[in-house]
XYZ file of C-alpha atoms in Angstrom:
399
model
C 1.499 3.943 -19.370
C -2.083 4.528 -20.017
C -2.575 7.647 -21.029
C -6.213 7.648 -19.638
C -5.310 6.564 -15.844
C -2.895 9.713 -16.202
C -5.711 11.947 -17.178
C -7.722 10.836 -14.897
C -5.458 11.516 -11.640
C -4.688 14.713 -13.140
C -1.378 14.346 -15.127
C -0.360 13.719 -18.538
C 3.111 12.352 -17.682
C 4.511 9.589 -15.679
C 6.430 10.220 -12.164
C 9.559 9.044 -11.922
C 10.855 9.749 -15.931
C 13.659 11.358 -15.490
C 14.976 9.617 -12.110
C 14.577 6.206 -13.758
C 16.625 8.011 -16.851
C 19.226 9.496 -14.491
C 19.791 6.056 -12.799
C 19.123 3.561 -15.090
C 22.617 1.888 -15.674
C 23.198 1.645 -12.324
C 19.840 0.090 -11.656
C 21.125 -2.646 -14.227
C 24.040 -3.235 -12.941
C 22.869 -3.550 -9.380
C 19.885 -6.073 -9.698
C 22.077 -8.014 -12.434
C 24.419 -8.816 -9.995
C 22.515 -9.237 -7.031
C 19.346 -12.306 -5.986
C 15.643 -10.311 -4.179
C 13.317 -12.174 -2.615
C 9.932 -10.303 -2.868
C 7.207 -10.858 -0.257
C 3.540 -9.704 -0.988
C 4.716 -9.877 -4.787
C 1.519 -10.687 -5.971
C -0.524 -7.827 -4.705
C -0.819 -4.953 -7.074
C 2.251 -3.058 -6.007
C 4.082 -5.847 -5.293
C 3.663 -7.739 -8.892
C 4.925 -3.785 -10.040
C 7.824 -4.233 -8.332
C 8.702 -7.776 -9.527
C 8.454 -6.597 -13.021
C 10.650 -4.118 -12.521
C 13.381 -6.463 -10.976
C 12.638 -9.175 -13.402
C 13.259 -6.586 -16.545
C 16.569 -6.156 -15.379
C 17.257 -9.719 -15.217
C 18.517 -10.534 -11.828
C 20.715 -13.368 -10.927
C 17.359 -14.718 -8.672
C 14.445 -13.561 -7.539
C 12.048 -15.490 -5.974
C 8.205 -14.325 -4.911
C 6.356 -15.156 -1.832
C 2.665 -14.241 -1.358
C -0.488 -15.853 0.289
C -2.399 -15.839 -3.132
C -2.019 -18.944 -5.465
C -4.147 -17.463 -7.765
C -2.590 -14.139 -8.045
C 0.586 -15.827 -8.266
C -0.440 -17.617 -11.131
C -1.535 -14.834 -12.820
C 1.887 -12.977 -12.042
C 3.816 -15.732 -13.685
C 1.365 -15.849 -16.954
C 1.790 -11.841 -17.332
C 5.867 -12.135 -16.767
C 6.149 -14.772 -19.238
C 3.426 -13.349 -21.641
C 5.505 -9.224 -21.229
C 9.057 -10.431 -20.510
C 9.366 -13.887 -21.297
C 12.620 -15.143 -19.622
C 15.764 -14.874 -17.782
C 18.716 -16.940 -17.238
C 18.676 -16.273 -13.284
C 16.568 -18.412 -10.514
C 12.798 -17.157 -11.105
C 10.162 -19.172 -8.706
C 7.241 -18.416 -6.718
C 6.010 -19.878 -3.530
C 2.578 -19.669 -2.234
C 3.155 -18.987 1.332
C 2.094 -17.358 4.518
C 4.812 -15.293 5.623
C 3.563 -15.935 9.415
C 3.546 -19.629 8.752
C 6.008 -22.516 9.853
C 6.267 -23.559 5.878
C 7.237 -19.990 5.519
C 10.229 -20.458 8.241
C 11.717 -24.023 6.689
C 11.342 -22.054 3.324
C 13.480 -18.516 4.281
C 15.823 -21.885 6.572
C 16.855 -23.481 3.027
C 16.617 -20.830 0.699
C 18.994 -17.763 2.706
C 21.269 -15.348 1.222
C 19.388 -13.094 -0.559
C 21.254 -9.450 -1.474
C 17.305 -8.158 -0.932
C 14.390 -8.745 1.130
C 11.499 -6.495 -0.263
C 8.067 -6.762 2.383
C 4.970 -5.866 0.173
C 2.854 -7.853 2.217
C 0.113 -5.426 3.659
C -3.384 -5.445 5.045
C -4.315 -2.094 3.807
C -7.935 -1.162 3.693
C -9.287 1.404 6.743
C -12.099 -0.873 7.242
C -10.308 -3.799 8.338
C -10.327 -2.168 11.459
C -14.217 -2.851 11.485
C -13.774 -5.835 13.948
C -11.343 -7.313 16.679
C -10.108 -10.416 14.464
C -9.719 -8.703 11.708
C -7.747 -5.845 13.215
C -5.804 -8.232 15.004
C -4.652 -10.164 11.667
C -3.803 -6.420 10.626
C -1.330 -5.930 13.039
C 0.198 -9.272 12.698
C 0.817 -8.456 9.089
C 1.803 -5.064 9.384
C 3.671 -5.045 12.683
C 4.682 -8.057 13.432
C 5.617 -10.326 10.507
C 7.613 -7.234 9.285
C 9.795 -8.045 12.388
C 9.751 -11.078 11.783
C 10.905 -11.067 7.891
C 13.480 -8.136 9.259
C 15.146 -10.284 12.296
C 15.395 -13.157 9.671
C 16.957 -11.244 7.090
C 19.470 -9.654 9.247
C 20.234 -13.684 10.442
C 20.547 -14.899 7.052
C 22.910 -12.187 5.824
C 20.579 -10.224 3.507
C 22.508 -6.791 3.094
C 19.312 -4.214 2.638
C 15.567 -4.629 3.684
C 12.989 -2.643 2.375
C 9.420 -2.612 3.455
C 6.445 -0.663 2.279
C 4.556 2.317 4.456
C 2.029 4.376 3.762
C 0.965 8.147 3.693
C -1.415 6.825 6.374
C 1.277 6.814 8.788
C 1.998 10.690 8.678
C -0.388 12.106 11.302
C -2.411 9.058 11.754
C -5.910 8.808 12.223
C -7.205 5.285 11.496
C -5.588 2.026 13.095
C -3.926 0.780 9.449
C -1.987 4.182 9.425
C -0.928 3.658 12.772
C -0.236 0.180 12.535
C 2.047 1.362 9.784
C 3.643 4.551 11.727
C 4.365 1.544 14.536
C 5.623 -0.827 11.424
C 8.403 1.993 11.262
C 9.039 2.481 14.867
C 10.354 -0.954 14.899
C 12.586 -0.925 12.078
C 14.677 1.539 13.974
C 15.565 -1.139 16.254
C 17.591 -2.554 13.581
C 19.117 0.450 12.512
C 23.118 -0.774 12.888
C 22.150 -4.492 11.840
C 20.797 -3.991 8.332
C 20.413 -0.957 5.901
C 16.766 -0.508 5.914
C 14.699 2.069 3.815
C 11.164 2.076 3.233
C 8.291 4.429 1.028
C 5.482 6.051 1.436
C 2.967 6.761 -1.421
C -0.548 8.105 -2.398
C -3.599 5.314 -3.457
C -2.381 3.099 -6.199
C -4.872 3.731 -8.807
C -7.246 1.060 -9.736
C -5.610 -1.514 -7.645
C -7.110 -4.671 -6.001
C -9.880 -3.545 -3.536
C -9.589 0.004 -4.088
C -11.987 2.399 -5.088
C -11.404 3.061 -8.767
C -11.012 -0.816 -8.957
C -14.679 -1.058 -7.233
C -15.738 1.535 -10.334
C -14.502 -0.886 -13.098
C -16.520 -3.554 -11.288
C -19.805 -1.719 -10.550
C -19.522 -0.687 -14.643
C -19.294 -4.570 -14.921
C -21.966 -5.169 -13.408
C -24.083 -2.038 -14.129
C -24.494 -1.320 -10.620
C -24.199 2.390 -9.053
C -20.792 4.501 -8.731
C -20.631 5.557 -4.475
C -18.020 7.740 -3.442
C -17.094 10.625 -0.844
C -17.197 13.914 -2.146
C -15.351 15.891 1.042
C -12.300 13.308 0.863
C -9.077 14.079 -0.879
C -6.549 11.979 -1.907
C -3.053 11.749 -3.940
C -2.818 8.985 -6.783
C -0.297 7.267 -8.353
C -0.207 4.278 -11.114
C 0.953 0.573 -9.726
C 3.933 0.917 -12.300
C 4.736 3.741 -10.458
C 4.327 2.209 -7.086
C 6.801 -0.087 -8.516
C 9.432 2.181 -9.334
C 9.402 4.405 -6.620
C 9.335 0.684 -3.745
C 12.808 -0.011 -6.277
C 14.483 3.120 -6.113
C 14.211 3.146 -2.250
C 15.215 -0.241 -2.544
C 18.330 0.362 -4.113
C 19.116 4.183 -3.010
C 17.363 4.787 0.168
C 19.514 4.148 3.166
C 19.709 4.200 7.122
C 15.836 4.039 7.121
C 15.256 6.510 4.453
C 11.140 6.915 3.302
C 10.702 7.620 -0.342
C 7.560 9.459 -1.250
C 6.315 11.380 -4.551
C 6.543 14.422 -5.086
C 3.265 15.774 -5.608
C 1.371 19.068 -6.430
C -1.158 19.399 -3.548
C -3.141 21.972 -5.565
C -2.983 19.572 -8.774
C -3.121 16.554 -7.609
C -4.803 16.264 -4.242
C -7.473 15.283 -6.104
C -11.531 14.469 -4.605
C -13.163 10.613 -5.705
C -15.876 12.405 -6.753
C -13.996 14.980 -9.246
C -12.305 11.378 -10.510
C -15.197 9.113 -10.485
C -17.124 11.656 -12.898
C -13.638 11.787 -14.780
C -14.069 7.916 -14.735
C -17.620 7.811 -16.214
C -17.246 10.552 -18.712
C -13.862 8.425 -20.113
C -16.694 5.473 -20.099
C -19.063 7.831 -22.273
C -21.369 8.111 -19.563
C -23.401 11.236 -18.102
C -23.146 11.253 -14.121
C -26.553 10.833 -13.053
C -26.810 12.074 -9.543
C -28.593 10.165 -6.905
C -29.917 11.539 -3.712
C -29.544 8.421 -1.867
C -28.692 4.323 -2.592
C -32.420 3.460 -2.883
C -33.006 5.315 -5.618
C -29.048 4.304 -7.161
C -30.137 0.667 -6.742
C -33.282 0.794 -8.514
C -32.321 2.874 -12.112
C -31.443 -0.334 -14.020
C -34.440 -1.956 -12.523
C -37.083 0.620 -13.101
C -39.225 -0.341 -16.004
C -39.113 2.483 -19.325
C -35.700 3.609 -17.896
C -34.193 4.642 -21.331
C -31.298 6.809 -19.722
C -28.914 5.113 -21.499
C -25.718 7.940 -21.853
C -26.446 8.054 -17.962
C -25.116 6.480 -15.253
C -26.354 6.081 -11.256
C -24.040 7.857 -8.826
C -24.335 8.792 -4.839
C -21.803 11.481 -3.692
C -22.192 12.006 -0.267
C -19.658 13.457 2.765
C -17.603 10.787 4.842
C -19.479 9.375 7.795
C -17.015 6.258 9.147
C -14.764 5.824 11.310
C -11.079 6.137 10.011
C -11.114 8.285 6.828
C -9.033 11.485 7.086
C -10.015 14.408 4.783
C -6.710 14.477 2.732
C -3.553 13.250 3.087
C 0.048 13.979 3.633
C 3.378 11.942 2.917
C 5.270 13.735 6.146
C 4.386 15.866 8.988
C 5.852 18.839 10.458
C 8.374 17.150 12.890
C 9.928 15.052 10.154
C 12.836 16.241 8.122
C 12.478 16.210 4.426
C 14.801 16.131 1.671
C 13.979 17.268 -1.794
C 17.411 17.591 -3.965
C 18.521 14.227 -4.150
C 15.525 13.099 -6.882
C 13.930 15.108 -9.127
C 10.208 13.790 -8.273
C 11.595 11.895 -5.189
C 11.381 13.343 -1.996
C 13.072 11.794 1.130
C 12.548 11.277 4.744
C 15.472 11.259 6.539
C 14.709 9.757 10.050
C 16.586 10.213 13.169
C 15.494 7.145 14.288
C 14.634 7.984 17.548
C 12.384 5.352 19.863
C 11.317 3.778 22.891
C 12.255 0.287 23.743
C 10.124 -0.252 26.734
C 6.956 0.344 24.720
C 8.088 -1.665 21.792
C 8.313 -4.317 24.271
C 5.478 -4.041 26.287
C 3.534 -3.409 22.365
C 4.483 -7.286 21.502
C 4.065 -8.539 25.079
C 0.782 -7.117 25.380
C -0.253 -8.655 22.252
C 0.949 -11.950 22.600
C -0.871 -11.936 25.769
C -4.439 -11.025 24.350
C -3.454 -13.669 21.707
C -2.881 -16.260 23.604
C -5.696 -15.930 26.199
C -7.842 -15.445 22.722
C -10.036 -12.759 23.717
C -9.597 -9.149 22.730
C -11.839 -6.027 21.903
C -10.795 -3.004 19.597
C -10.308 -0.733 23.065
C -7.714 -3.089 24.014
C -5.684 -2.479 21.154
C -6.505 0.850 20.572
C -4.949 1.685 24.398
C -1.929 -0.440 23.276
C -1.931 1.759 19.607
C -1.595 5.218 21.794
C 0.817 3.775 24.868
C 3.694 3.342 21.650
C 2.329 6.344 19.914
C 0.979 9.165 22.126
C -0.050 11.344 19.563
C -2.180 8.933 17.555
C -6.087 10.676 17.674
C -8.488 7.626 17.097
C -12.397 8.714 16.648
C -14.791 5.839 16.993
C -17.598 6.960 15.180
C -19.373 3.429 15.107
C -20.200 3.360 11.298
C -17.653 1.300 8.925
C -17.208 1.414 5.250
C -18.664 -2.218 4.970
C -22.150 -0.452 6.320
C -22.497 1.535 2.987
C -22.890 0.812 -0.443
């Protein structure tokens, strides 16, 4: 683990130690004897969690994703870390919603374990109709889908990924997500199910920290919110914790970390000036982009130790001021891990709107003409609760 990505979320040891410890020969002697077929496995969580399988050398495991080019780079960093196993390893560059998707899953069934990575997760995909749209078919739907599929093929468990955007929602990928779950309870006495929730994946693709290792590329400004808190964990870790819940979590368990909210709810400002101080760089503070943009272009700028940053308050729609792995209604366990804490769902829904949710969209679909009001109304007729607040400014409007 990199001892400097620990510092800089605010802990000097890895989640998950002792757990792993605890269960490791059974781990072993599970995926050893057992095949996985891993969808989204070459996002950032989702190549975590084929490394983990693949170090315990299972009898197969093959890896779907959308990305040929983060595929490739999977393979090279299995064979250049691991090397090789005697069991079925492939990879298929495939779009889970596709028809060479369906003819794959048609001649390759009987997988032990379906694992669903695959994720649109960014708030600010909800910045436009299409794109929202292709959110919930990723989210939502193709997670039915994979899920009817894998209960027709035989697969014994399915686990799929959530987020802590789902407790208490407040942007549409949250709720997509809370929905995500709603449906797997449909399934509850045709396939053991479990799923996870889990903080930002530090310096994974498209996040923030990731965008702070580019912008240092690049020697362009560090932008982030200063009145937004979040939890952090590493993408190993995000790897672990998708396998234990995987391979412990049942009858539509949610894994989440166990987290100090006074320790680790943790501000991107407080950790971007973590991040440029581990660079060697002084924070220079910024009142506003203009004047970000222009210190490497301003002639006789010798602040060299120094580098650009805006901090300013959240102004778009979608971000929530800190986050949560569970809400209030939710029962929680906390004895069964020892930095594992599980949801235990009583898997309580409503049919009709689950219905009328997938009618209503295939509908828009297929008369190809939508706004964001129409799916927000369908977003709040499956889950009442859900508080969307338009404020008309998206992430992709700033810096």
């Amino acid at each position: 683990m990199n001892d400097s990505t620990l510092a800089l979320i605010g802990r000097e040891a890895s989640l998950f130690n002792q757990d792993l410890k605890t269960h490791a020969r059974q781990l072993r002697e599970v995926i050893q004897n057992a095949s996985f077929l891993v969808l989204g496995g070459a996002g950032t969580i989702g190549q975590a969690v084929v490394k983990e399988i693949f170090s315990r050398s299972p009898l197969k495991l093959h890896v779907v994703d959308i990305s040929e080019n983060n595929l490739v780079e999977l393979v090279r960093d299995i064979r250049s870390s691991f090397g090789y196993i005697k069991g079925d390893f492939q990879t298929f560059a495939l779009d889970i919603g596709s028809e060479e998707y369906d003819a794959y899953i048609r001649q390759n069934a009987g997988f032990d374990y379906v694992l669903n990575l695959s994720a649109l997760k960014h708030v600010r995909s909800e910045k436009d109709p299409f794109t929202l749209m292709r959110m919930i078919n990723t989210n939502v739907l193709n997670t039915n889908k994979t899920l009817t599929q894998s209960i027709e093929h035989g697969t014994s468990k399915y686990f799929c990924v959530s987020t802590d955007k789902a407790a208490n929602p407040v942007n549409m990928m949250g709720a997509s997500k809370r929905i995500m779950e709603s449906f797997l309870y449909r399934y509850q006495n045709q396939i053991d199910i479990s799923s996870a929730r889990f903080a930002n994946v530090a310096f994974s693709d498209g996040s923030l920290l990731h965008g702070f290792n580019q912008r240092i590329n690049k020697r362009q400004p560090i932008v982030a919110p200063q009145d937004i808190r979040r939890y952090f964990v590493t993408p190993r870790e995000s790897g672990e914790l998708c396998l234990m819940s995987c391979i412990f979590g049942h009858d539509l368990d949610i894994f989440f970390p166990i987290l100090s909210q006074q320790t680790h709810l943790l501000s991107f400002a407080k950790i971007a000036e973590r991040y440029l101080e581990q660079q060697g760089y002084v924070p220079f503070h910024c009142e506003n982009e203009e004047e970000a943009r222009q210190f490497f272009v301003s002639p006789g700028n010798t602040k060299d130790r120094y580098w650009p940053c805006v901090f300013s308050n959240s102004d778009t729609t979608g971000e929530k001021e800190y986050e949560e792995f569970f809400t209030q209604r939710e029962l929680v366990n906390r004895d069964s891990f020892s930095e594992i804490g599980i949801i235990k769902n009583n898997a309580s829904y409503d049919e009709k709107n689950l219905v009328n949710f997938e009618t209503e969209l295939m509908k828009l679909k297929s008369q190809q003409t939508w706004n964001k009001k129409h799916l927000v109304a369908l977003f709040q007729a499956v889950l009442p609760e859900f508080q969307h607040e338009e404020k008309g400014k998206y992430l992709d409007s700033k810096m």
